[in-house]
Coordinates of N, CA and C in Angstrom, one line a residue:
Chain A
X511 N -45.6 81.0 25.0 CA -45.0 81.4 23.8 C -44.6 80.3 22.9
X512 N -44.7 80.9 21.7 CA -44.0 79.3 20.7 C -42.9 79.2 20.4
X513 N -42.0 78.4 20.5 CA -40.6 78.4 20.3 C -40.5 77.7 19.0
X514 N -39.2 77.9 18.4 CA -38.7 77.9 17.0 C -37.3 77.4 17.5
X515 N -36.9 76.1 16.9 CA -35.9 75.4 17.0 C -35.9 74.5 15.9
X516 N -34.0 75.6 15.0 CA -33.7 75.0 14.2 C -32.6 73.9 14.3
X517 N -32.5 72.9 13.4 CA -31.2 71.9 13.0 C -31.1 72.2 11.9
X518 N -29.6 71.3 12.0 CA -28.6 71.8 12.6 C -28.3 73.1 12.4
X519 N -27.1 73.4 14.0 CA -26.8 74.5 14.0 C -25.4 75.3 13.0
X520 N -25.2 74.1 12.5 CA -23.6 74.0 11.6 C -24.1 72.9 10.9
X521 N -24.0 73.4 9.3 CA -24.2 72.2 8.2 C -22.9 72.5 7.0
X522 N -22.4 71.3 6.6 CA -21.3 71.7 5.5 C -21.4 70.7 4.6
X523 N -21.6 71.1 3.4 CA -21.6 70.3 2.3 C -21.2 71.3 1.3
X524 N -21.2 70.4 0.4 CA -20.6 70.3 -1.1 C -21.2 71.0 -2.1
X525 N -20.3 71.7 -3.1 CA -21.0 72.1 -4.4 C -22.0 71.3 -5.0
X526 N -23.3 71.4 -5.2 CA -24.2 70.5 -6.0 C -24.5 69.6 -4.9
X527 N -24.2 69.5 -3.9 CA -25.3 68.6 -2.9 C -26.7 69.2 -2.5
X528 N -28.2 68.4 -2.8 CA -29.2 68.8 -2.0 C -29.0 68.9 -0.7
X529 N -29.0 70.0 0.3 CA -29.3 70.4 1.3 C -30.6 70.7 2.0
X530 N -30.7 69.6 3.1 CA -31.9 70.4 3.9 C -31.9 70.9 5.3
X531 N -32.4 71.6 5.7 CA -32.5 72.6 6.8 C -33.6 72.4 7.5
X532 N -33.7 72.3 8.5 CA -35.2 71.9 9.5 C -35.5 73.0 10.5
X533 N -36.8 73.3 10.7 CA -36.9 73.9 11.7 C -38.8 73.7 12.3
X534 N -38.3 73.6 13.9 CA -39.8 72.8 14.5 C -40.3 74.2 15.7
X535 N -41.5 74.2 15.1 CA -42.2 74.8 16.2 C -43.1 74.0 17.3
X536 N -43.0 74.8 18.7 CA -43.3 73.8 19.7 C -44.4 73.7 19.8
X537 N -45.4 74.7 18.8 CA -47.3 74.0 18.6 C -47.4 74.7 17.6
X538 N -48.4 73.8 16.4 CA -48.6 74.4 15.2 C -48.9 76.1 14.6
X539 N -48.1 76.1 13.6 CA -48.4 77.8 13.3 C -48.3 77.6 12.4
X540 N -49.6 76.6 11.5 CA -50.4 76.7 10.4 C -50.2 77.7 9.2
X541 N -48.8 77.1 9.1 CA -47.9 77.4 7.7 C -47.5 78.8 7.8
X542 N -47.7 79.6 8.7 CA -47.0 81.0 8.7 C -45.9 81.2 8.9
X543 N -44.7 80.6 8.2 CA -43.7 80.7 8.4 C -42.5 81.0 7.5
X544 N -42.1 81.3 8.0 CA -40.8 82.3 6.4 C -39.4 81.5 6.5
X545 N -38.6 81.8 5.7 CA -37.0 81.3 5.2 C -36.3 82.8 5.1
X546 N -35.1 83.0 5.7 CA -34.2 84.3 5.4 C -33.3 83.8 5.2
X547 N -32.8 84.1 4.9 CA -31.3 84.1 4.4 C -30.1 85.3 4.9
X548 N -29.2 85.7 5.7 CA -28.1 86.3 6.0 C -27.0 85.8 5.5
X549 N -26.3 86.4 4.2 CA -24.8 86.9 4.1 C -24.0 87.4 5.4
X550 N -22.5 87.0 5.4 CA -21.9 87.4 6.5 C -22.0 89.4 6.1
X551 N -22.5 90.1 7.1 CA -22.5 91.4 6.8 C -23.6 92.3 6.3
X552 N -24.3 91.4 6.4 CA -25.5 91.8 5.1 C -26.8 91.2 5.9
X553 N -27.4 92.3 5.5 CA -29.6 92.2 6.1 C -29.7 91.1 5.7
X554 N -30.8 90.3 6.7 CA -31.5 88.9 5.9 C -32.5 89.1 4.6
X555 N -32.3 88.4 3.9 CA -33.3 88.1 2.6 C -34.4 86.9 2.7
X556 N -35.3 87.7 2.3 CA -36.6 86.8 2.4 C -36.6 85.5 1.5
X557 N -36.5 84.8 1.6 CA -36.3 83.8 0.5 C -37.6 82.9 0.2
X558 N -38.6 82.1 1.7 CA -39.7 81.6 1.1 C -40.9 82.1 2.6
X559 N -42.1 82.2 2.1 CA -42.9 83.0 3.0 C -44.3 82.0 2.8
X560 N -45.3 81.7 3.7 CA -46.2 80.8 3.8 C -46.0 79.2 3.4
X561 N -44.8 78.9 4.5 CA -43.8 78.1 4.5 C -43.6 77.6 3.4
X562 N -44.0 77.6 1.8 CA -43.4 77.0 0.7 C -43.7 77.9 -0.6
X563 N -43.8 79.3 -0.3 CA -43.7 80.1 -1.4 C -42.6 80.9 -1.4
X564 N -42.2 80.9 -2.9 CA -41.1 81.4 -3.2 C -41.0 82.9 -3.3
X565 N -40.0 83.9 -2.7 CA -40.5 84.9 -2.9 C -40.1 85.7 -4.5
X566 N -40.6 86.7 -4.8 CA -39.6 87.0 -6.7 C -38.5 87.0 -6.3
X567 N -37.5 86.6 -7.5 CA -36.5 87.2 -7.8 C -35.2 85.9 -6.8
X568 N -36.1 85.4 -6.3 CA -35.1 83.8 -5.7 C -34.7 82.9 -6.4
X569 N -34.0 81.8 -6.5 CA -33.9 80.9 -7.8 C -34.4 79.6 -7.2
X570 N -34.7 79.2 -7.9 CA -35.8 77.9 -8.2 C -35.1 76.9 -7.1
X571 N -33.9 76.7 -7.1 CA -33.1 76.0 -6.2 C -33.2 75.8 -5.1
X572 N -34.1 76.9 -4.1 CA -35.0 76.8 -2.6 C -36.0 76.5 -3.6
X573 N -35.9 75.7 -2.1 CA -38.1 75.3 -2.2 C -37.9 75.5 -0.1
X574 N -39.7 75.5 -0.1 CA -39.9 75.5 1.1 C -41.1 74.4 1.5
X575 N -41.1 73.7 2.5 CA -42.6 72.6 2.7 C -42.3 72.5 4.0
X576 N -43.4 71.2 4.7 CA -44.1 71.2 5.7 C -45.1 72.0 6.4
X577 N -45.7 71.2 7.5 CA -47.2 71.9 7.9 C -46.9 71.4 9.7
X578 N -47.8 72.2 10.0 CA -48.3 71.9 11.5 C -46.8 72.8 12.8
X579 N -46.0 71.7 12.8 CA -45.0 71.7 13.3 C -43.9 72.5 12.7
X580 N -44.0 71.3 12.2 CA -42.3 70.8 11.3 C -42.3 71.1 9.6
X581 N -41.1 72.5 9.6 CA -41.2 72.3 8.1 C -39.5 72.5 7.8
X582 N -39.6 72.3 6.4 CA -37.9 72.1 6.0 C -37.4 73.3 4.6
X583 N -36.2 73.3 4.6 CA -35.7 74.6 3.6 C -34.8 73.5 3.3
X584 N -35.3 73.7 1.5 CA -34.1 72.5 0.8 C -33.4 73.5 -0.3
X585 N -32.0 73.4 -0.5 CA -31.5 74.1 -1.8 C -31.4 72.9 -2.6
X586 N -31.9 72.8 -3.4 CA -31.5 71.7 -4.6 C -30.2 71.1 -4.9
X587 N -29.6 72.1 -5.2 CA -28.1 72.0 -5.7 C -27.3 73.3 -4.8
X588 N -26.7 73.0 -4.1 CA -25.8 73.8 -3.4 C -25.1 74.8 -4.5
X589 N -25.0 75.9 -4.7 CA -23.8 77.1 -5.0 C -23.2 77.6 -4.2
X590 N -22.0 77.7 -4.1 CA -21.0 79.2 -3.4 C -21.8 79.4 -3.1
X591 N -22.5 80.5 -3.6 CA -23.0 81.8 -3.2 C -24.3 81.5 -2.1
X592 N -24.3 80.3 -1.6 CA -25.0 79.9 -0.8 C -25.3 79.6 0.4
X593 N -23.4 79.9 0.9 CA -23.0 80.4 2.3 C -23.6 81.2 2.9
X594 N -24.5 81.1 4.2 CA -25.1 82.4 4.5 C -25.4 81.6 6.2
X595 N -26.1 82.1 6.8 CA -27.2 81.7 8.0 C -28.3 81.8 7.5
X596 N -29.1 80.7 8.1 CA -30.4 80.4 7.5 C -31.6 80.7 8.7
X597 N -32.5 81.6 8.6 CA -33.4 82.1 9.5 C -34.7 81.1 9.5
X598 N -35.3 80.7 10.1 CA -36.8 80.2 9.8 C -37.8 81.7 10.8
X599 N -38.6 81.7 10.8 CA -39.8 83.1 11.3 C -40.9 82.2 11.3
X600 N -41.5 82.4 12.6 CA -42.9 82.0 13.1 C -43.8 83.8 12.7
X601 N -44.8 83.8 12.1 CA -45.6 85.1 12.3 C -47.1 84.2 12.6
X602 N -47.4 83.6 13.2 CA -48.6 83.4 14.0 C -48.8 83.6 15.0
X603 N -49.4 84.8 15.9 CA -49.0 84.4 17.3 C -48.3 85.4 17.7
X604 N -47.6 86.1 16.7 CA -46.4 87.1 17.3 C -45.1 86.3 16.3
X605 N -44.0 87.4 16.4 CA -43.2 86.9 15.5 C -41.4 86.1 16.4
X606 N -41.0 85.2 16.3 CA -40.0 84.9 16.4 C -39.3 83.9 15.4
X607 N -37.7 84.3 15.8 CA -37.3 83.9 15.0 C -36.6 82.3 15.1
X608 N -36.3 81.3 14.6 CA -35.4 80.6 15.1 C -33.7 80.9 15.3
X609 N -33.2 79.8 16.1 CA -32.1 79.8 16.5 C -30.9 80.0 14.9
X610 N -31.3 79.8 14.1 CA -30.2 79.8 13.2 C -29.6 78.5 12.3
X611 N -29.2 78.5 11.0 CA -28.4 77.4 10.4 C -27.4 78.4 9.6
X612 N -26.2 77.6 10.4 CA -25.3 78.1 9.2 C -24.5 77.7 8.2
X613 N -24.7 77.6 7.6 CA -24.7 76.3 5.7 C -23.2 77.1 5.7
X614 N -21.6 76.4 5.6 CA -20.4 76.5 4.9 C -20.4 75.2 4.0
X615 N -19.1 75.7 3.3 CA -19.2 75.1 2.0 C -17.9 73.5 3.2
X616 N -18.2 72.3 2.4 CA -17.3 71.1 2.8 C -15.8 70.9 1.9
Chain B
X321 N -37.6 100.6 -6.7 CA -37.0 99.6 -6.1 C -37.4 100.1 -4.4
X322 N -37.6 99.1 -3.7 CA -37.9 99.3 -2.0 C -36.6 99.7 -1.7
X323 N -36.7 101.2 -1.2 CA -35.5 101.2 -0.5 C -36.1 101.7 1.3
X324 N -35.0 101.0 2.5 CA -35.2 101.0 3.9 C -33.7 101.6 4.5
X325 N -33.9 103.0 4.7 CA -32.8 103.7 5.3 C -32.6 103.7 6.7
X326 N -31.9 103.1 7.8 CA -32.1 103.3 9.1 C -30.8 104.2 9.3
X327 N -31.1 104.9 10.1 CA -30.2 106.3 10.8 C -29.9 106.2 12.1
X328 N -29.2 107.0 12.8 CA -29.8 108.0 14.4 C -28.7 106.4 15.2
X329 N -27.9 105.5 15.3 CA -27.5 104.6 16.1 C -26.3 105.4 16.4
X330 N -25.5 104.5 17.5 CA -24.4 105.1 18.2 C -23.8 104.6 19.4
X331 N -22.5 105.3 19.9 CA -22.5 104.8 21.4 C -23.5 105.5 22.2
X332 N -24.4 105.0 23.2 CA -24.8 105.6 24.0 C -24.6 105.1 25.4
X333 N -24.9 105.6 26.8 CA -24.9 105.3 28.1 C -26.1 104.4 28.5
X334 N -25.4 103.5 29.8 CA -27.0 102.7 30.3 C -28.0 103.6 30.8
X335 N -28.8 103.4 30.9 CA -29.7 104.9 31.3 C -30.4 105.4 30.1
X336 N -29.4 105.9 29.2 CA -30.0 107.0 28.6 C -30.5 106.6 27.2
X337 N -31.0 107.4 26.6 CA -31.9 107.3 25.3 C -31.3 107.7 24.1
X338 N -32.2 106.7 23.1 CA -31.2 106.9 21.4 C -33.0 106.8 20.7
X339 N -32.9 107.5 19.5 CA -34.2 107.3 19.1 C -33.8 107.1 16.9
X340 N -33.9 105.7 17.0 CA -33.7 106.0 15.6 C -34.8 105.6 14.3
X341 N -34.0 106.0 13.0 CA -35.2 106.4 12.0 C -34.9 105.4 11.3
X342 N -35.9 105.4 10.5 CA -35.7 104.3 8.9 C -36.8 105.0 8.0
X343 N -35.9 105.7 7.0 CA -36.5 106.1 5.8 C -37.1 105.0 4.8
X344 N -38.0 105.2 3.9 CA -38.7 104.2 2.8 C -38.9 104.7 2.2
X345 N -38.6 104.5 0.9 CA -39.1 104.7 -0.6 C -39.0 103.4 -1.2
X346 N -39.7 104.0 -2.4 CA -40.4 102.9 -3.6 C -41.4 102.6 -3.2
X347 N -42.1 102.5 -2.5 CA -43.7 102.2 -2.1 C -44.3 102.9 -1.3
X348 N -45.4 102.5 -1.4 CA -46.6 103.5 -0.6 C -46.3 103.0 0.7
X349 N -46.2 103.9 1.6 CA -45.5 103.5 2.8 C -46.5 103.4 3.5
X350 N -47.6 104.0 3.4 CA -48.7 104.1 4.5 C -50.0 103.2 4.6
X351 N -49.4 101.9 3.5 CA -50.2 100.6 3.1 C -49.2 99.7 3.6
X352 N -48.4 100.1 4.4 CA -47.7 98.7 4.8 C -47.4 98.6 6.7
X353 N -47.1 97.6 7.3 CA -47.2 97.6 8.7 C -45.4 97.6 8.7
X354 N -45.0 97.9 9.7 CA -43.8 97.8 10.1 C -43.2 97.6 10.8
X355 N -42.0 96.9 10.8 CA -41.3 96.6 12.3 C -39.6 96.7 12.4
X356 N -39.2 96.4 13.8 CA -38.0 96.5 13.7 C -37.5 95.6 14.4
X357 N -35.9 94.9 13.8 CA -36.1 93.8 14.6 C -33.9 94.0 14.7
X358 N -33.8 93.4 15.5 CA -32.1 93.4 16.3 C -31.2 92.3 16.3
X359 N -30.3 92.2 15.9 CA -29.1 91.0 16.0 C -28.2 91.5 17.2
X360 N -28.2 91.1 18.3 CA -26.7 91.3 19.1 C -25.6 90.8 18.4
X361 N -24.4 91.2 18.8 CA -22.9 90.4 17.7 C -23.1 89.1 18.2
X362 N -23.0 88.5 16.8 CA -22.4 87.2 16.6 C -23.7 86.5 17.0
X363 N -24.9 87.3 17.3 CA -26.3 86.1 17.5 C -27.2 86.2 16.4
X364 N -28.4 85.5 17.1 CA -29.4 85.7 15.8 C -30.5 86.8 16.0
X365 N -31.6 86.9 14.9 CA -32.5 88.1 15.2 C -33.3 87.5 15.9
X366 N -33.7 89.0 16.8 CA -34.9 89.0 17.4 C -35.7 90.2 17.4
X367 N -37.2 89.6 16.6 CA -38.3 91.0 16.8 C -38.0 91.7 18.1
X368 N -38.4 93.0 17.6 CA -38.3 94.3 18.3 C -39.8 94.5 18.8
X369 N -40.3 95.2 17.7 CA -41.5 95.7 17.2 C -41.9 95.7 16.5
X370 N -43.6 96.0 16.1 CA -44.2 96.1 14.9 C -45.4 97.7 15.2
X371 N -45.6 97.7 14.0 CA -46.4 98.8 13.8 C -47.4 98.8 13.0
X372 N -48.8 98.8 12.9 CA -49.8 98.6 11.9 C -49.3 99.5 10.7
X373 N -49.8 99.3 9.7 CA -50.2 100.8 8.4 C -50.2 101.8 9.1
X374 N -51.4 102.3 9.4 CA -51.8 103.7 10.4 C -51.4 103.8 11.5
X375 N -50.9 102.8 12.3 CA -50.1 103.7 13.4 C -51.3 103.2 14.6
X376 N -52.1 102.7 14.3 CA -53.4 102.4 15.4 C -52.8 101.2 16.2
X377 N -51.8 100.3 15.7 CA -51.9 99.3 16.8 C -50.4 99.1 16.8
X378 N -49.5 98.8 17.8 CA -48.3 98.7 18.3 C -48.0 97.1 18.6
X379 N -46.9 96.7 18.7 CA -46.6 95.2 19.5 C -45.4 95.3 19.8
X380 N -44.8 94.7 21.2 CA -43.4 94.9 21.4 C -42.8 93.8 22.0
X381 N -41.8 92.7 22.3 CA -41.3 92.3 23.2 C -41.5 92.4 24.0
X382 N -41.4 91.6 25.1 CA -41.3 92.0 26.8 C -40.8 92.2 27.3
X383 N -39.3 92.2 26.6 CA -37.9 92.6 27.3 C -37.9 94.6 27.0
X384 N -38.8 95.2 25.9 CA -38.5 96.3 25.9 C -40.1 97.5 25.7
X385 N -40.8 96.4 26.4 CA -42.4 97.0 26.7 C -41.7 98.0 28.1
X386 N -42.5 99.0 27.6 CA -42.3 100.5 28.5 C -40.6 101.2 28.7
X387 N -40.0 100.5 27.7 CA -38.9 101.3 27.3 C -38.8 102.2 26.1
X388 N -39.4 101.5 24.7 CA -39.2 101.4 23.8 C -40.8 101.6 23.0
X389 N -40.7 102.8 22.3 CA -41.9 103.0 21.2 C -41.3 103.1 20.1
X390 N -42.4 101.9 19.5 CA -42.7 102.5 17.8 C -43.5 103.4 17.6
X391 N -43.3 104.3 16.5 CA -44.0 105.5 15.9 C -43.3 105.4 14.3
X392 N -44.2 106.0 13.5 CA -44.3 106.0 12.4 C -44.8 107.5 11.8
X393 N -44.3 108.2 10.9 CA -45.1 109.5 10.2 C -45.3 109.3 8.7
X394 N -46.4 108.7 8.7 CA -46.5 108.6 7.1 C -46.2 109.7 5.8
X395 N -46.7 111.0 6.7 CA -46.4 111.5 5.7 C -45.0 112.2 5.1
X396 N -43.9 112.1 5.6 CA -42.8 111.7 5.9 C -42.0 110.1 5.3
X397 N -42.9 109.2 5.3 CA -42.4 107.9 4.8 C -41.2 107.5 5.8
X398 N -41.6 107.8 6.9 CA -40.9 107.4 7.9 C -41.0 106.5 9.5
X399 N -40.2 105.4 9.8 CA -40.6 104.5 10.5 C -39.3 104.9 12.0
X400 N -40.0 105.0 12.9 CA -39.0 105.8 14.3 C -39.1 104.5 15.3
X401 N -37.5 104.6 16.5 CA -38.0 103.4 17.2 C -37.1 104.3 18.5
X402 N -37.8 105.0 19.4 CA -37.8 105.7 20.5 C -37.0 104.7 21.5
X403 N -35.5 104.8 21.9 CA -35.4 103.7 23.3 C -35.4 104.3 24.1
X404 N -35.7 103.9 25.4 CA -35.5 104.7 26.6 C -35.3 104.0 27.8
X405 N -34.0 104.4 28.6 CA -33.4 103.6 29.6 C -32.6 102.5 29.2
X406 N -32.2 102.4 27.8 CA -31.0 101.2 27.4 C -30.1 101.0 28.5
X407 N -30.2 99.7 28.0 CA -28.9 98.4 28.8 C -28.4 97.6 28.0
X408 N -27.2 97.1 28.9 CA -26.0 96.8 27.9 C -26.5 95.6 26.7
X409 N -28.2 95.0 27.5 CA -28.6 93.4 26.4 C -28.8 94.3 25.1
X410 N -29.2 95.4 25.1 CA -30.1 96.4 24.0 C -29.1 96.8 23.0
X411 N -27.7 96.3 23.4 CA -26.6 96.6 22.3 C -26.8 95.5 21.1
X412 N -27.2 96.1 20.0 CA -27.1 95.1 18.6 C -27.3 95.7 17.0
X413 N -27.1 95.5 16.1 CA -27.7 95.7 14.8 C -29.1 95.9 15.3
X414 N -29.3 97.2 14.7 CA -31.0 97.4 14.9 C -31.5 97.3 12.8
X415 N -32.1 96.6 12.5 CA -33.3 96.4 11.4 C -34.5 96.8 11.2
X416 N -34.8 97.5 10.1 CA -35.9 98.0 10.3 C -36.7 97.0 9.0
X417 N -37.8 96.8 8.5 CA -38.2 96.1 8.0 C -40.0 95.9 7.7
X418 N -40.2 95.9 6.2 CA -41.1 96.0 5.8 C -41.8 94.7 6.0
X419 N -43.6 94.9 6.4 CA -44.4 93.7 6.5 C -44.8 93.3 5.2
X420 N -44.7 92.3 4.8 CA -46.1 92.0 3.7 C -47.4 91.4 4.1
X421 N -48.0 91.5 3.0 CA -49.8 91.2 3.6 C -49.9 90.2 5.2
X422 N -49.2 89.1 5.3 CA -49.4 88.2 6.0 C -48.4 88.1 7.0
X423 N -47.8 89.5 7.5 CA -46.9 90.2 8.5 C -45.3 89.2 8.6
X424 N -45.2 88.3 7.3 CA -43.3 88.3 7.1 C -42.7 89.0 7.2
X425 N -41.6 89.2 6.6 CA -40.7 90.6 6.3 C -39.9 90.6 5.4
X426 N -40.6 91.2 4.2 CA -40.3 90.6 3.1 C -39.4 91.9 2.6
X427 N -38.8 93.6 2.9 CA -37.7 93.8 2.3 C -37.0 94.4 4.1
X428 N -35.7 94.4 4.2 CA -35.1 94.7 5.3 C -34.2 95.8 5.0
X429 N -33.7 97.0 6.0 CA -32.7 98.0 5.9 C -31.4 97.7 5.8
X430 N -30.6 98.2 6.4 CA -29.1 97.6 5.9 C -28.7 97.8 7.2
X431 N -29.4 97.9 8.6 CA -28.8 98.2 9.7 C -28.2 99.3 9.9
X432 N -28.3 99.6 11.5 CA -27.6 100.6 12.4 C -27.4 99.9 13.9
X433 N -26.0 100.1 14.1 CA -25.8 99.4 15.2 C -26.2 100.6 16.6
X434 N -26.6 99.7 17.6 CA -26.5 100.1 19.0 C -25.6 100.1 20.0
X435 N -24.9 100.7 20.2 CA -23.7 99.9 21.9 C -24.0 101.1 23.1
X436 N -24.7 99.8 23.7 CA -24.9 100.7 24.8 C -23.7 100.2 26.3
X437 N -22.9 101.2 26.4 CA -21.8 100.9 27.1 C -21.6 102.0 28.0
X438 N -20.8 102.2 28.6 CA -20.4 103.1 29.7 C -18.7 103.5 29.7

């Protein structure tokens, strides 16, 4: 089975800091891979799907990239409203999820 | 607007069986694949299940193969997740959740929790 292992598991930064998020799979899954987003309380949101498409209605501020392995979730500019847990999703193969990031504000 | 209703959660006993629903509107339901997927407290998700469009092909975990069916009634616009024989690991937020073309999951329900306790 492919494993999905995200860093870090606790990230804190600043209003308007670029943030980036990583997450490695343990054999290539050829960009099938998605970004969620969880609010404390609240369903995940899809945020980027074929590891660097944005889905509608997200703001420009995620992007999504990398291939093979290793790909990364960057917020541009940090907002508030940007507190959440951060999901990465393998769908090659079967679906799993990674372990988690959870972005607080510093 | 996609809307994903999940129903039917609760306390239930080890042993015994809970079978719950997830309503869908705003889209043609019977053009999309489906699945369902679970947060225990305080962890992260993990796929449940999936379900093709039609209902022709199934996929499950291995922690809940021969416990647990997916079924689907399209005409209905309705997505079901049958448990049977829960245990205490099976306690979590259950999700129900729409596939898009390239089986992400791109709109999610608002949850129903499981506790399976005694």
């Amino acid at each position: 089975d492919i494993q999905m292992t995200q860093s870090p598991s606790l990230l804190s930064a600043s209003v308007g800091d670029r943030v980036t998020l990583s997450c490695k799979a343990s054999q290539s899954i050829y960009n099938s891979l998605a970004w969620y987003q969880q609010k404390l309380g609240e369903a995940p949101k899809l945020l980027i799907y074929d590891a660097n498409s944005l889905q509608t209605g997200i703001p420009s501020r995620f992007s999504g990239s990398g291939s093979g392995t290793d790909y990364t979730l960057t917020i541009s500019s940090l907002q508030p409203e940007d507190v959440a847990t951060y999901f990465c999703q393998k769908y090659y193969s079967g679906w799993t999820f990674g372990g988690g990031t959870k972005l607080e504000l510093k | 607007e996609v809307q994903l209703v999940e129903s039917g959660g609760g306390l239930v006993q080890p042993g015994r069986s809970l079978k719950l629903s997830c309503a869908a509107s705003g889209f043609t339901f019977s053009n999309y694949g489906m699945a369902w997927v679970r947060q225990a407290p305080t962890k992260g998700l993990e796929w449940v299940a999936t379900i093709s469009y039609d209902g022709s092909s199934t996929y499950y975990r291995d922690s809940v193969k021969g416990r647990f069916t997916i079924s689907r009634d399209n005409a209905k616009s309705t997505l079901y997740l049958q448990m049977d024989s829960l245990r205490s690991e099976d306690t979590a937020t259950y999700y129900c959740a729409r596939q898009g073309l390239d089986h992400y999951f791109d709109y999610w329900g608002q949850g129903v929790m499981v506790t399976v306790s005694s």
